[in-house]
PDB file of C-alpha atoms in Angstrom:
ATOM      1  CA  MET L   9      12.960  -9.541  94.208  1.00 61.00           C
ATOM      2  CA  SER L  10      14.892  -6.859  92.795  1.00 69.00           C
ATOM      3  CA  ARG L  11      18.692  -6.400  93.055  1.00 75.00           C
ATOM      4  CA  PRO L  12      21.018  -3.736  91.655  1.00 85.00           C
ATOM      5  CA  VAL L  13      23.037  -4.776  88.457  1.00 90.00           C
ATOM      6  CA  THR L  14      26.438  -3.830  88.008  1.00 95.00           C
ATOM      7  CA  ARG L  15      27.754  -3.065  84.397  1.00 96.00           C
ATOM      8  CA  TYR L  16      31.060  -3.194  83.193  1.00 97.00           C
ATOM      9  CA  GLU L  17      32.091  -1.470  80.022  1.00 97.00           C
ATOM     10  CA  ILE L  18      35.748  -2.566  80.053  1.00 98.00           C
ATOM     11  CA  GLU L  19      37.964  -0.198  77.848  1.00 97.00           C
ATOM     12  CA  ILE L  20      39.943  -2.274  75.364  1.00 97.00           C
ATOM     13  CA  GLU L  21      43.420  -0.961  73.916  1.00 95.00           C
ATOM     14  CA  GLU L  22      42.633  -2.570  70.550  1.00 96.00           C
ATOM     15  CA  ALA L  23      40.751  -1.842  67.464  1.00 97.00           C
ATOM     16  CA  PHE L  24      37.381  -2.808  67.245  1.00 97.00           C
ATOM     17  CA  ASP L  25      37.755  -5.397  64.459  1.00 97.00           C
ATOM     18  CA  ASP L  26      40.886  -6.943  66.010  1.00 98.00           C
ATOM     19  CA  PHE L  27      39.230  -7.589  69.632  1.00 98.00           C
ATOM     20  CA  ARG L  28      35.865  -8.698  68.085  1.00 98.00           C
ATOM     21  CA  ASP L  29      37.695 -11.568  66.063  1.00 98.00           C
ATOM     22  CA  ARG L  30      39.582 -12.240  68.731  1.00 98.00           C
ATOM     23  CA  PHE L  31      36.494 -12.736  70.979  1.00 98.00           C
ATOM     24  CA  GLU L  32      34.939 -14.896  68.393  1.00 98.00           C
ATOM     25  CA  GLN L  33      38.054 -16.879  68.094  1.00 98.00           C
ATOM     26  CA  ALA L  34      38.189 -17.545  71.788  1.00 98.00           C
ATOM     27  CA  VAL L  35      33.748 -17.831  71.795  1.00 98.00           C
ATOM     28  CA  PRO L  36      32.887 -20.208  68.977  1.00 98.00           C
ATOM     29  CA  PRO L  37      29.555 -20.198  67.902  1.00 98.00           C
ATOM     30  CA  TYR L  38      26.944 -22.981  69.107  1.00 98.00           C
ATOM     31  CA  PRO L  39      27.198 -25.975  66.734  1.00 98.00           C
ATOM     32  CA  GLU L  40      23.415 -26.132  66.832  1.00 97.00           C
ATOM     33  CA  GLU L  41      23.260 -29.290  64.359  1.00 98.00           C
ATOM     34  CA  ARG L  42      25.949 -31.374  66.576  1.00 98.00           C
ATOM     35  CA  PHE L  43      23.361 -30.678  69.537  1.00 98.00           C
ATOM     36  CA  ALA L  44      20.454 -31.122  67.411  1.00 98.00           C
ATOM     37  CA  ALA L  45      21.668 -34.616  66.479  1.00 98.00           C
ATOM     38  CA  LEU L  46      21.945 -35.689  70.064  1.00 98.00           C
ATOM     39  CA  VAL L  47      18.695 -34.120  70.961  1.00 98.00           C
ATOM     40  CA  ARG L  48      17.212 -36.402  67.769  1.00 98.00           C
ATOM     41  CA  ARG L  49      18.588 -39.311  68.999  1.00 97.00           C
ATOM     42  CA  GLY L  50      17.905 -39.005  72.437  1.00 98.00           C
ATOM     43  CA  ALA L  51      21.546 -38.889  73.976  1.00 98.00           C
ATOM     44  CA  GLY L  52      22.593 -39.012  77.507  1.00 98.00           C
ATOM     45  CA  TRP L  53      23.305 -35.953  79.333  1.00 97.00           C
ATOM     46  CA  ASP L  54      26.827 -36.982  79.298  1.00 98.00           C
ATOM     47  CA  GLU L  55      27.259 -36.870  75.606  1.00 98.00           C
ATOM     48  CA  VAL L  56      25.971 -33.292  75.738  1.00 98.00           C
ATOM     49  CA  LEU L  57      28.841 -32.488  78.440  1.00 98.00           C
ATOM     50  CA  ALA L  58      31.270 -34.119  76.478  1.00 98.00           C
ATOM     51  CA  LEU L  59      30.149 -31.900  73.179  1.00 98.00           C
ATOM     52  CA  ALA L  60      30.091 -28.538  75.321  1.00 98.00           C
ATOM     53  CA  ARG L  61      33.436 -29.578  76.767  1.00 97.00           C
ATOM     54  CA  GLU L  62      34.609 -29.678  73.001  1.00 97.00           C
ATOM     55  CA  ALA L  63      32.597 -26.742  71.666  1.00 98.00           C
ATOM     56  CA  ALA L  64      33.554 -24.238  74.125  1.00 98.00           C
ATOM     57  CA  PRO L  65      37.373 -24.368  74.783  1.00 96.00           C
ATOM     58  CA  HIS L  66      36.647 -21.044  77.139  1.00 98.00           C
ATOM     59  CA  ASP L  67      33.546 -22.460  78.680  1.00 98.00           C
ATOM     60  CA  PHE L  68      31.149 -20.727  76.664  1.00 98.00           C
ATOM     61  CA  MET L  69      29.358 -20.343  72.989  1.00 98.00           C
ATOM     62  CA  ILE L  70      28.013 -17.947  70.858  1.00 98.00           C
ATOM     63  CA  TYR L  71      24.117 -18.706  70.513  1.00 98.00           C
ATOM     64  CA  TRP L  72      23.643 -15.559  68.938  1.00 98.00           C
ATOM     65  CA  ARG L  73      25.284 -12.603  67.329  1.00 98.00           C
ATOM     66  CA  TYR L  74      23.954  -8.957  65.936  1.00 97.00           C
ATOM     67  CA  ASP L  75      25.996  -6.338  64.176  1.00 95.00           C
ATOM     68  CA  ALA L  76      23.875  -3.554  65.633  1.00 95.00           C
ATOM     69  CA  GLY L  77      26.036  -0.648  64.235  1.00 88.00           C
ATOM     70  CA  SER L  78      24.963  -1.526  60.556  1.00 87.00           C
ATOM     71  CA  MET L  79      21.388  -0.946  61.140  1.00 90.00           C
ATOM     72  CA  MET L  80      21.665   1.926  63.276  1.00 92.00           C
ATOM     73  CA  GLY L  81      23.728   3.640  60.746  1.00 90.00           C
ATOM     74  CA  LEU L  82      20.415   3.742  58.558  1.00 93.00           C
ATOM     75  CA  ALA L  83      19.214   6.367  61.358  1.00 95.00           C
ATOM     76  CA  GLY L  84      22.931   8.300  61.012  1.00 92.00           C
ATOM     77  CA  ASP L  85      24.278   6.747  64.324  1.00 90.00           C
ATOM     78  CA  TYR L  86      27.680   5.787  63.160  1.00 88.00           C
ATOM     79  CA  PHE L  87      28.658   4.178  66.401  1.00 93.00           C
ATOM     80  CA  ARG L  88      29.926   0.461  65.941  1.00 95.00           C
ATOM     81  CA  CYS L  89      28.343  -2.338  68.448  1.00 97.00           C
ATOM     82  CA  THR L  90      28.277  -6.605  67.741  1.00 97.00           C
ATOM     83  CA  GLU L  91      26.255  -7.975  70.397  1.00 97.00           C
ATOM     84  CA  TYR L  92      25.716 -11.225  71.532  1.00 98.00           C
ATOM     85  CA  LEU L  93      24.003 -14.268  73.661  1.00 98.00           C
ATOM     86  CA  MET L  94      27.198 -16.234  74.999  1.00 98.00           C
ATOM     87  CA  GLY L  95      26.357 -19.184  77.288  1.00 98.00           C
ATOM     88  CA  ASN L  96      26.664 -22.776  77.596  1.00 98.00           C
ATOM     89  CA  HIS L  97      23.483 -24.730  78.440  1.00 97.00           C
ATOM     90  CA  THR L  98      25.502 -27.109  80.654  1.00 98.00           C
ATOM     91  CA  ILE L  99      25.879 -24.472  83.118  1.00 98.00           C
ATOM     92  CA  ALA L 100      22.558 -23.229  82.547  1.00 98.00           C
ATOM     93  CA  GLU L 101      21.249 -26.367  83.225  1.00 98.00           C
ATOM     94  CA  ARG L 102      22.207 -26.276  86.946  1.00 98.00           C
ATOM     95  CA  MET L 103      20.084 -23.212  87.330  1.00 98.00           C
ATOM     96  CA  PHE L 104      17.322 -24.380  85.321  1.00 98.00           C
ATOM     97  CA  ARG L 105      16.670 -27.265  87.532  1.00 98.00           C
ATOM     98  CA  HIS L 106      15.942 -25.358  90.103  1.00 98.00           C
ATOM     99  CA  ASN L 107      14.193 -22.516  88.429  1.00 98.00           C
ATOM    100  CA  PRO L 108      13.458 -22.611  84.633  1.00 98.00           C
ATOM    101  CA  GLY L 109      13.068 -18.447  84.899  1.00 97.00           C
ATOM    102  CA  ILE L 110      16.750 -18.104  84.859  1.00 97.00           C
ATOM    103  CA  LEU L 111      16.791 -18.397  81.226  1.00 97.00           C
ATOM    104  CA  LEU L 112      16.053 -14.548  81.297  1.00 95.00           C
ATOM    105  CA  TYR L 113      19.374 -13.946  81.924  1.00 96.00           C
ATOM    106  CA  ALA L 114      21.281 -17.372  80.315  1.00 97.00           C
ATOM    107  CA  PRO L 115      22.495 -17.011  77.960  1.00 98.00           C
ATOM    108  CA  LEU L 116      24.588 -14.305  78.812  1.00 98.00           C
ATOM    109  CA  ARG L 117      24.287 -10.830  76.841  1.00 98.00           C
ATOM    110  CA  MET L 118      27.938  -9.276  75.987  1.00 98.00           C
ATOM    111  CA  ALA L 119      28.624  -6.664  73.650  1.00 98.00           C
ATOM    112  CA  ILE L 120      31.689  -4.882  71.857  1.00 98.00           C
ATOM    113  CA  THR L 121      31.316  -1.221  71.267  1.00 97.00           C
ATOM    114  CA  GLU L 122      32.949   1.722  69.775  1.00 96.00           C
ATOM    115  CA  GLY L 123      31.460   5.104  70.140  1.00 90.00           C
ATOM    116  CA  ALA L 124      32.110   8.360  69.131  1.00 91.00           C
ATOM    117  CA  ASP L 125      35.583   8.594  71.270  1.00 96.00           C
ATOM    118  CA  GLY L 126      37.021   5.538  69.069  1.00 96.00           C
ATOM    119  CA  VAL L 127      37.328   3.411  72.130  1.00 97.00           C
ATOM    120  CA  THR L 128      36.642  -0.091  71.974  1.00 98.00           C
ATOM    121  CA  ARG L 129      34.670  -1.448  75.168  1.00 98.00           C
ATOM    122  CA  PHE L 130      33.687  -4.647  76.195  1.00 98.00           C
ATOM    123  CA  CYS L 131      30.243  -4.444  77.963  1.00 98.00           C
ATOM    124  CA  PHE L 132      28.456  -6.718  80.145  1.00 98.00           C
ATOM    125  CA  ASP L 133      26.406  -7.387  83.300  1.00 97.00           C
ATOM    126  CA  ARG L 134      27.884  -8.945  85.991  1.00 96.00           C
ATOM    127  CA  PRO L 135      26.449 -12.804  85.955  1.00 96.00           C
ATOM    128  CA  ALA L 136      25.947 -12.975  90.001  1.00 95.00           C
ATOM    129  CA  ASP L 137      23.587 -10.271  89.936  1.00 94.00           C
ATOM    130  CA  GLY L 138      20.943 -11.337  87.712  1.00 94.00           C
ATOM    131  CA  PHE L 139      20.918 -14.767  88.763  1.00 95.00           C
ATOM    132  CA  GLY L 140      21.277 -13.750  92.745  1.00 93.00           C
ATOM    133  CA  SER L 141      17.817 -12.218  92.143  1.00 93.00           C
ATOM    134  CA  PHE L 142      15.985 -15.699  92.424  1.00 94.00           C
ATOM    135  CA  GLY L 143      16.739 -15.804  96.017  1.00 93.00           C
ATOM    136  CA  ASP L 144      18.191 -19.440  95.615  1.00 96.00           C
ATOM    137  CA  ASP L 145      21.887 -20.340  97.088  1.00 96.00           C
ATOM    138  CA  ALA L 146      22.109 -22.900  94.485  1.00 97.00           C
ATOM    139  CA  ILE L 147      21.430 -20.662  91.481  1.00 97.00           C
ATOM    140  CA  THR L 148      23.749 -17.660  92.908  1.00 95.00           C
ATOM    141  CA  ALA L 149      26.225 -19.971  93.389  1.00 96.00           C
ATOM    142  CA  VAL L 150      26.418 -20.976  89.646  1.00 97.00           C
ATOM    143  CA  GLY L 151      25.852 -17.175  88.932  1.00 96.00           C
ATOM    144  CA  ALA L 152      29.358 -16.953  91.323  1.00 95.00           C
ATOM    145  CA  ASP L 153      30.924 -19.515  89.144  1.00 96.00           C
ATOM    146  CA  LEU L 154      29.890 -17.704  85.990  1.00 97.00           C
ATOM    147  CA  ASP L 155      31.377 -14.614  87.073  1.00 97.00           C
ATOM    148  CA  HIS L 156      34.743 -16.785  87.732  1.00 96.00           C
ATOM    149  CA  LYS L 157      34.252 -18.285  84.048  1.00 97.00           C
ATOM    150  CA  VAL L 158      33.868 -14.574  82.678  1.00 98.00           C
ATOM    151  CA  ALA L 159      36.995 -13.176  84.447  1.00 97.00           C
ATOM    152  CA  SER L 160      39.023 -16.519  83.081  1.00 97.00           C
ATOM    153  CA  LEU L 161      37.703 -15.802  79.551  1.00 98.00           C
ATOM    154  CA  LEU L 162      38.804 -11.922  80.134  1.00 98.00           C
ATOM    155  CA  ARG L 163      42.598 -13.016  81.339  1.00 97.00           C
ATOM    156  CA  HIS L 164      42.316 -15.058  78.165  1.00 98.00           C
ATOM    157  CA  LEU L 165      41.659 -12.334  76.012  1.00 98.00           C
ATOM    158  CA  SER L 166      43.935  -9.843  77.950  1.00 97.00           C
ATOM    159  CA  VAL L 167      41.524  -8.012  79.428  1.00 96.00           C
ATOM    160  CA  PRO L 168      41.226  -5.887  82.635  1.00 95.00           C
ATOM    161  CA  VAL L 169      39.336  -8.169  84.815  1.00 96.00           C
ATOM    162  CA  PRO L 170      37.269  -6.394  87.574  1.00 95.00           C
ATOM    163  CA  ALA L 171      37.723  -7.490  91.167  1.00 93.00           C
ATOM    164  CA  ALA L 172      34.500  -8.439  91.993  1.00 91.00           C
ATOM    165  CA  LEU L 173      34.260 -11.059  89.048  1.00 93.00           C
ATOM    166  CA  GLU L 174      37.528 -12.838  90.948  1.00 85.00           C
ATOM    167  CA  ASP L 175      36.528 -12.208  94.427  1.00 77.00           C
ATOM    168  CA  GLY L 176      33.169 -14.328  94.390  1.00 60.00           C
ATOM    169  CA  ALA L 177      32.136 -11.769  96.984  1.00 57.00           C
ATOM    170  CA  TYR L 178      28.262 -11.182  96.352  1.00 53.00           C
TER     171      TYR L 178
END
């Protein structure tokens, strides 16, 4: 099934480094060893949920971070870009139980960029668009919930929130 995807490139009225630092404070790194310890001892899902709530104060954790600007600078491209895989496996599980293919879109891919114009931008695709492509109402509902969670994170970061993330219309 194919569907169009809405991409947001929200202009941030803040220096690249300052916004990136604030984003990374709001969305902390995935505590891999703590979750791995739960897996090793066969912990119950309630423990996983509790650790996720503790580790993700704004519902999300950073699973992966890449400073693309450093590598691209070797080719003479001096734009700045830090990209992320941001998510929460306890939210993804609510979709995974219906179709493991949702991992094509979870975690969410985000980027903080600064182009030739010197403007910092926060870039991402609308979560509900990717998850809605599965044609499963249960998955689509979690995608809409992720829209709201991203909107909440944006509000926390004092970033303009696209109306579509707020209204839940899909």
